[in-house]
CSV table of C-alpha atoms and ligand atoms in Angstrom, one decimal:
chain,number,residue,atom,x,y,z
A,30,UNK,CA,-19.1,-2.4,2.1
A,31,UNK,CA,-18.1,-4.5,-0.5
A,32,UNK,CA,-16.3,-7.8,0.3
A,33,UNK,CA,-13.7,-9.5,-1.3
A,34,UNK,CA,-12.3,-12.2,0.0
A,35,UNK,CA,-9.1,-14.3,-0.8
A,36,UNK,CA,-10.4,-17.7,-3.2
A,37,UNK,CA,-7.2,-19.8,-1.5
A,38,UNK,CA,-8.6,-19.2,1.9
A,39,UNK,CA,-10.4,-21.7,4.1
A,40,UNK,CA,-13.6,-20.3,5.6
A,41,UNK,CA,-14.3,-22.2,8.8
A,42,UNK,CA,-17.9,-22.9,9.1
A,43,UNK,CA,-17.9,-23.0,13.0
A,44,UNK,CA,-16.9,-19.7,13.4
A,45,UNK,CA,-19.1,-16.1,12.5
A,46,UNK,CA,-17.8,-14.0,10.0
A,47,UNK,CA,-15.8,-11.0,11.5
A,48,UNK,CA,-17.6,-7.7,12.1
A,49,UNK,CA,-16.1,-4.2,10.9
A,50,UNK,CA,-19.3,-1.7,11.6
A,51,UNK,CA,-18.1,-1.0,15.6
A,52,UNK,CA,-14.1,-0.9,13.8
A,53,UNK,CA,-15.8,2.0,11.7
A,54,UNK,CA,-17.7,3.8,13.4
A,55,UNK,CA,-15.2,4.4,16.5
A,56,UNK,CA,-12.5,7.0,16.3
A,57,UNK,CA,-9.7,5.7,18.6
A,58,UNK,CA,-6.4,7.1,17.9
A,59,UNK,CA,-3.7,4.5,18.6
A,60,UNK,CA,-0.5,5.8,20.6
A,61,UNK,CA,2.3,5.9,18.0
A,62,UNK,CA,4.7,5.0,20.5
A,63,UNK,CA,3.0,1.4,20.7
A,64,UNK,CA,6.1,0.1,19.5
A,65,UNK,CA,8.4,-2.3,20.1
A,66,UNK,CA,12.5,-1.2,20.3
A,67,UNK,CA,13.5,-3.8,18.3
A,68,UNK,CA,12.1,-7.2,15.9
A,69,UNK,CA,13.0,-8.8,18.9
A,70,UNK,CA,11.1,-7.9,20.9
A,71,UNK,CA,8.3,-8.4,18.5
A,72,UNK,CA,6.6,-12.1,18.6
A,73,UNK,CA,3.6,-11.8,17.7
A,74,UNK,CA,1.2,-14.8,17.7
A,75,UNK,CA,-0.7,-15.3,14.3
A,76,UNK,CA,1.6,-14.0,12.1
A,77,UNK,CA,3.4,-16.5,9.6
A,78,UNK,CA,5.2,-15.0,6.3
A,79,UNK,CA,4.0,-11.7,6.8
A,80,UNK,CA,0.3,-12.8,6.7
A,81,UNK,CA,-1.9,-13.0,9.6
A,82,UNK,CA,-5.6,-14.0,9.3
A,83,UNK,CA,-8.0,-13.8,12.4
A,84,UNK,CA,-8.7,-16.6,14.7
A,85,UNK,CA,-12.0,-16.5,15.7
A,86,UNK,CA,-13.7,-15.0,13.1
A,87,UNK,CA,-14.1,-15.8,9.4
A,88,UNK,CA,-12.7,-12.2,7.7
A,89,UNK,CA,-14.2,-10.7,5.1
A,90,UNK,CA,-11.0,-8.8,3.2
A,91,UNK,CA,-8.0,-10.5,2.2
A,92,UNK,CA,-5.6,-6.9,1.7
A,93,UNK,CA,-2.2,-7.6,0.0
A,94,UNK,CA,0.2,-4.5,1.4
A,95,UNK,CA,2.8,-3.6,-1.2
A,96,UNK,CA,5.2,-1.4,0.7
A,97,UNK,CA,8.0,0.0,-2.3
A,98,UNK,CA,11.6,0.0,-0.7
A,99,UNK,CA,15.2,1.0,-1.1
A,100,UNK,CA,17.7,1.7,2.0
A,101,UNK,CA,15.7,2.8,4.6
A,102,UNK,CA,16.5,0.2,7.4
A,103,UNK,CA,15.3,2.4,10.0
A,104,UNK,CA,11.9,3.3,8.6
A,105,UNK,CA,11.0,-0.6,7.9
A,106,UNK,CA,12.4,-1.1,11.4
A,107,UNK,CA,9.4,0.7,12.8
A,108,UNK,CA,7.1,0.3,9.8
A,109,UNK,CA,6.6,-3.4,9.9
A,110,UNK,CA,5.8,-4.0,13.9
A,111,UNK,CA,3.4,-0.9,14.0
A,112,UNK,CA,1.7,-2.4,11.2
A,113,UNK,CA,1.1,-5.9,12.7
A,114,UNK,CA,-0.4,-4.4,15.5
A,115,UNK,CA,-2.1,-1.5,13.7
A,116,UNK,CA,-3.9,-4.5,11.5
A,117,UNK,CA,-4.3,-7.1,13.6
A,118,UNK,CA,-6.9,-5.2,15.4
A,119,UNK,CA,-9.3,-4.8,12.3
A,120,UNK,CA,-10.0,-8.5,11.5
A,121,UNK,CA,-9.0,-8.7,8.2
A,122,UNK,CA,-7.1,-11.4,6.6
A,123,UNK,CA,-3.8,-9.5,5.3
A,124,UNK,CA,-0.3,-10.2,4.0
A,125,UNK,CA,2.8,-7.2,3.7
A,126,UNK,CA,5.1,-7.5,0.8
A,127,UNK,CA,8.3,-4.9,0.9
A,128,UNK,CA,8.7,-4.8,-2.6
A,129,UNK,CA,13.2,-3.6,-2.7
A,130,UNK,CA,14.6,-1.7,-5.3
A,131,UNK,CA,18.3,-3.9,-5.3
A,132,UNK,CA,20.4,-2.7,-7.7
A,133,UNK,CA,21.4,1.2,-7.6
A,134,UNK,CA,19.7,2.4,-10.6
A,135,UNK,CA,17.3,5.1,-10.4
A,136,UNK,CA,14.3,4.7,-8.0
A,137,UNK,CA,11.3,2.9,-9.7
A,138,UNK,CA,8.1,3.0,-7.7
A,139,UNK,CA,5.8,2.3,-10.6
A,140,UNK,CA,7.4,-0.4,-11.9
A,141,UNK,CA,8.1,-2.1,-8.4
A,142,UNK,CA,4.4,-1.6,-7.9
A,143,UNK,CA,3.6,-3.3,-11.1
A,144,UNK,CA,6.4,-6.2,-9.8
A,145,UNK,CA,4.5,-6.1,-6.1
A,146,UNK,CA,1.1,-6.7,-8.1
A,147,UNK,CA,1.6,-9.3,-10.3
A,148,UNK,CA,3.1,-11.8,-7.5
A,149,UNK,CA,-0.3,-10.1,-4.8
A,150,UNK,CA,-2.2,-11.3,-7.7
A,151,UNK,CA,-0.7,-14.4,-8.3
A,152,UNK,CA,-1.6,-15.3,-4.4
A,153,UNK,CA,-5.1,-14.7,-5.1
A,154,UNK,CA,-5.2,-11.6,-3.3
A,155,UNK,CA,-8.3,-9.3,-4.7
A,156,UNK,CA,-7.2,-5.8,-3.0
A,157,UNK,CA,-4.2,-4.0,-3.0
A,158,UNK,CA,-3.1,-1.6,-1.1
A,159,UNK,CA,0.2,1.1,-2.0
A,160,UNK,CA,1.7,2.2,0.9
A,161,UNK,CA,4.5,4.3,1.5
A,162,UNK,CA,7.1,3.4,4.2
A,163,UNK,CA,7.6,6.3,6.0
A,164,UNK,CA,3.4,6.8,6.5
A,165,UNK,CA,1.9,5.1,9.8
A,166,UNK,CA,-2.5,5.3,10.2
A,167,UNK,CA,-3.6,6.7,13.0
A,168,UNK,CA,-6.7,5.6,13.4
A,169,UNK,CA,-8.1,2.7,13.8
A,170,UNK,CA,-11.3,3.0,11.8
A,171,UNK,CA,-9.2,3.4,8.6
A,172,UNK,CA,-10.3,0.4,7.6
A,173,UNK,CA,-7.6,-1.4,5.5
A,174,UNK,CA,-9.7,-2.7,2.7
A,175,UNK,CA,-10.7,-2.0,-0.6
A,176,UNK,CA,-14.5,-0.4,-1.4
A,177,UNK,CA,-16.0,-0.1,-4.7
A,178,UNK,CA,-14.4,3.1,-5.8
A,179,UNK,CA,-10.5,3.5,-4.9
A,180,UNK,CA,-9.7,5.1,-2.1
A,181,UNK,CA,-6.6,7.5,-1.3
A,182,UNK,CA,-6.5,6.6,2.5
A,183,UNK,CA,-3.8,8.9,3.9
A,184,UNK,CA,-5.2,12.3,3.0
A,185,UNK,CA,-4.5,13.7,6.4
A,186,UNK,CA,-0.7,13.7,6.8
A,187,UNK,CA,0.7,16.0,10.1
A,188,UNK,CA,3.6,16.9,7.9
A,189,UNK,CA,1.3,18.7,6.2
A,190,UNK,CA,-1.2,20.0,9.2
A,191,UNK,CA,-3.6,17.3,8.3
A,192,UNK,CA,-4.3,19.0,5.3
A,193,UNK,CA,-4.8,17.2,1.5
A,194,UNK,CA,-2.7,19.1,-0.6
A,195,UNK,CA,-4.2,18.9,-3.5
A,196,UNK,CA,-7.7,16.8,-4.7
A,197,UNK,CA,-6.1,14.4,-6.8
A,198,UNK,CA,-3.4,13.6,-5.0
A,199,UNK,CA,-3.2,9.4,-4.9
A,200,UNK,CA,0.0,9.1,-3.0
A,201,UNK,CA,0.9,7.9,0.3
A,202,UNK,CA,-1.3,5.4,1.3
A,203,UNK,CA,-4.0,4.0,-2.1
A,204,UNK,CA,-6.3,0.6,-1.6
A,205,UNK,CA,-7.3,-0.5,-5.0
A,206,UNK,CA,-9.5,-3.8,-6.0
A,207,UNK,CA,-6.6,-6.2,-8.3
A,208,UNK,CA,-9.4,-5.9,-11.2
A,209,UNK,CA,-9.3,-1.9,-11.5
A,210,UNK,CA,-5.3,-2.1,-11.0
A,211,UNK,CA,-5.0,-4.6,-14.2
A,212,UNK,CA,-8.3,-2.2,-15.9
A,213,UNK,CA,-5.5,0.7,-15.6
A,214,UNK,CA,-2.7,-1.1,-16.5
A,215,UNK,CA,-1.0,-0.5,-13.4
A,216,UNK,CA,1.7,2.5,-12.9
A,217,UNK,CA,3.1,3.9,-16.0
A,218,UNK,CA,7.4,2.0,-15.9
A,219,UNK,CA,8.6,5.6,-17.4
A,220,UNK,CA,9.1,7.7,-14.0
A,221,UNK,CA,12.6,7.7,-13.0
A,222,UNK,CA,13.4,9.0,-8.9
A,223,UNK,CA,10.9,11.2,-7.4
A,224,UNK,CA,7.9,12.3,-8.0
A,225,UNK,CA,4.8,12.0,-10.8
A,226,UNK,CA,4.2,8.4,-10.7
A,227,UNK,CA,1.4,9.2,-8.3
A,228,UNK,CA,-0.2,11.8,-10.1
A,229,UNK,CA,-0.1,9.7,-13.6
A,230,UNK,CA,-1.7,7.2,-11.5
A,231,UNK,CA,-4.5,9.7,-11.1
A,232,UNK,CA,-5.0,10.6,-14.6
A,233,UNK,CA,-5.1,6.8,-15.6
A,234,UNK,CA,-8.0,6.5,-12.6
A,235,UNK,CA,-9.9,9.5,-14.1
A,236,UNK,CA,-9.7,8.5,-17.8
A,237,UNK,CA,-11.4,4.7,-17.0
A,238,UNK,CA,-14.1,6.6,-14.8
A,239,UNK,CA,-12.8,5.5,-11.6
A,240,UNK,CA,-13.6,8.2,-9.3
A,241,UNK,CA,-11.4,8.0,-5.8
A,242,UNK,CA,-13.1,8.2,-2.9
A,243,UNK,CA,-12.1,8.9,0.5
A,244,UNK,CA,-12.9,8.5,4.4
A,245,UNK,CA,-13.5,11.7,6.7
A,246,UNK,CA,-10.1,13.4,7.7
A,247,UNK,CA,-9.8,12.5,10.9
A,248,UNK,CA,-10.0,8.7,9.7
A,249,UNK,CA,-7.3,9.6,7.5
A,250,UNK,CA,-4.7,10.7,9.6
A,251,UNK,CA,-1.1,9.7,9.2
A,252,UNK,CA,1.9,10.2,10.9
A,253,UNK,CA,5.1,10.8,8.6
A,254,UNK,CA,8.9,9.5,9.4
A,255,UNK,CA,11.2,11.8,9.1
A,256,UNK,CA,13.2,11.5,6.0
A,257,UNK,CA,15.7,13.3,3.3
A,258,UNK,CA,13.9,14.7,0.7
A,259,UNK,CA,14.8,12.7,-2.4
A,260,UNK,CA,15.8,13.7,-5.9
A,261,UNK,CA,13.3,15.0,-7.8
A,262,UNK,CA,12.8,13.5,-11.9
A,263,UNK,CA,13.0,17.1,-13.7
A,264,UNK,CA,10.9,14.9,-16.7
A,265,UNK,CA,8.2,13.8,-14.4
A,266,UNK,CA,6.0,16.6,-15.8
A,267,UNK,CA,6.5,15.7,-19.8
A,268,UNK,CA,5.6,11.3,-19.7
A,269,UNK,CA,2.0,11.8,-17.8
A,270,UNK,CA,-0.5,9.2,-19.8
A,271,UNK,CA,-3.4,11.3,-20.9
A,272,UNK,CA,-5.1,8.6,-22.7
A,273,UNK,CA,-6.0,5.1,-23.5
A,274,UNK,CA,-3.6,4.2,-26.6
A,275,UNK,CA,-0.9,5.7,-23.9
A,276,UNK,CA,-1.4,3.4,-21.2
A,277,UNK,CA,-2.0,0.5,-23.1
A,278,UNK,CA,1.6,1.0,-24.0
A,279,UNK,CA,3.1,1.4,-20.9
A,280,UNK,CA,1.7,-0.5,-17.4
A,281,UNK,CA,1.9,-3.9,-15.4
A,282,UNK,CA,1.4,-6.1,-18.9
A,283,UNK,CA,4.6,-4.8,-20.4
A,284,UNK,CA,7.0,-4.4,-18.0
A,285,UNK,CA,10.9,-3.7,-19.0
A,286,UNK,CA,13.7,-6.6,-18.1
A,287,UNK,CA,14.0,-7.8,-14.3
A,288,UNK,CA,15.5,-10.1,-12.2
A,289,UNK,CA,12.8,-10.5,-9.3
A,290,UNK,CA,13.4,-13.2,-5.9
A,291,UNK,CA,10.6,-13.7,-3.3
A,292,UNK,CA,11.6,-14.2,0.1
A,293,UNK,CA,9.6,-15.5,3.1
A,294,UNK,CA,10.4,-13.4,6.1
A,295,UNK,CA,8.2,-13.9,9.5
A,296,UNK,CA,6.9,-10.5,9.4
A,297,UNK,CA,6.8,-9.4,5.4
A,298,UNK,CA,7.5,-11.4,2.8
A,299,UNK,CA,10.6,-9.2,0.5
A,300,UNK,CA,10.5,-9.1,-3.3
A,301,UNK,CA,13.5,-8.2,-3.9
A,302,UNK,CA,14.3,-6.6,-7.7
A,303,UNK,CA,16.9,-5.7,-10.0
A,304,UNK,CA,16.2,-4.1,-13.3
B,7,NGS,C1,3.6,16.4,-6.2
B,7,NGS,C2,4.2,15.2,-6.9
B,7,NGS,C3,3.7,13.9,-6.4
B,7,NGS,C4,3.9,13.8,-4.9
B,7,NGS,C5,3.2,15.0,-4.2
B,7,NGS,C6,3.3,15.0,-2.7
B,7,NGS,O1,4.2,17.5,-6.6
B,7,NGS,O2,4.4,12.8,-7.0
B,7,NGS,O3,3.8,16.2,-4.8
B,7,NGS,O4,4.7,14.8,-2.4
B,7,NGS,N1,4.0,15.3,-8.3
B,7,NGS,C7,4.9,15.7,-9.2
B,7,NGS,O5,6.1,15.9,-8.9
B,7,NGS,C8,4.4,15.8,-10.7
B,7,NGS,S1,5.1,14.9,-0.9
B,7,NGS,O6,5.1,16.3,-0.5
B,7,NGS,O7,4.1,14.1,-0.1
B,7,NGS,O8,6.4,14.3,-0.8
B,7,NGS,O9,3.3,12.6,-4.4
């Protein structure tokens, strides 16, 4: 394991550090259904600005959560409580940002990534983890934390039979350290609606040798929310980076005009963008 901990956090000396082997080696399933009707009926103790640290033990991963967003009430509606009490029971010391897409433009992921990023890193948090909305972990030994090597953590998805798709696939659910995220340059701002972001992802991983790694299947498993399938970019296939002077270009360090506000909610804290 390799431990990386959040610099602004205060360790308590009275207290052990928290343990993960037990977390890790078990293979409990948790019930899906183990979710509250409404944010109502959600009060959680712990959790302040949508960060929650453990109370008895001193943790040993601080895990920003950028979750990229547009118009899908109902899916952060169920999203955001399972989480809570997905994560709560793995003693880490986390935070969820809901990085939202304002204005009606075409869909960015990469570059709301690369907005979600720069303000995880500006907290001081050293692992990040990309996470779809619509993809709830299954298991509770899928440990939400960063390794040495990145690691695509939802490669066992029921929409697809549990079954990866394809090797190289990053998508879905991706904990990377903050130092191999700025090494890469971030996503690539180029990919416009669906698709490809993911996969140029990849390539930028593979051409600064950082081979993904990832836990057994049934670690990995994932349920999917129901959703519309989106538009797909017909150019996704043309703007892949395939080397360094290429990515260089085009990442987190030179990222196009936006407008960007950061918002304190009790259980996430929303970036909301306009580009
Ligand atoms: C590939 C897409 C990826 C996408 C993956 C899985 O074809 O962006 O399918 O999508 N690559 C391109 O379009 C170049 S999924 O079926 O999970 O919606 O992540």
């Amino acid at each position: 394991l390799y431990h990386v901990t959040n610099p602004k956090l205060v360790i308590n000396k009275s207290k052990p550090e928290c343990k993960y082997e037990d977390l890790l080696l078990s293979s409990k399933s948790t019930a899906v259904w183990d979710v509250p009707k409404n944010y109502d009926d959600f009060l959680p103790t712990g959790i302040l600005n949508g960060s929650y640290f453990p109370d008895d033990c001193n943790p040993l991963y601080s895990v920003a959560i950028l979750v990229t967003y547009r118009n899908r009430q109902s899916q952060l509606d169920i999203f955001i409580p399972y989480m809570h009490n997905f994560l709560r029971k793995q003693r880490i010391h986390y935070k969820i940002y809901v990085i939202e897409q304002q204005d009606n433009k075409p869909w960015n992921k990469g570059i709301l990534y690369n907005i979600g990023a720069k303000q995880a890193i500006a907290d001081k948090f050293p692992c990040l983890i990309l996470h779809d909305v619509d993809l709830l972990p299954l298991d509770e030994a899928n440990l939400y934390a960063c390794l040495r090597q990145p690691r695509h953590m939802s490669a066992s998805i029921d929409k697809f039979r549990y079954v990866l798709i394809y090797s190289n696939l990053v998508g879905g659910v991706l904990a990377i350290t903050s130092e191999q995220y700025m090494e890469v340059n971030g996503f690539s701002n180029k990919y416009e609606g669906w698709g490809g972001e993911d996969d140029d992802f990849a390539n930028r991983l593979r051409i600064y040798d950082l081979q993904i790694m990832r836990f057994p299947p049934t670690k990995s498993r994932y349920t999917m929310l129901r959703h519309r399938q989106e538009k797909k970019n017909k150019n996704r296939h043309r703007i892949m980076s395939n080397d360094k002077s290429k990515i260089r270009l085009d990442g987190v360090k030179s990222l196009p005009y936006y407008t960007a506000s950061v918002r304190d909610h009790r259980l996430y804290s929303m970036v909301s963008v306009r580009l």
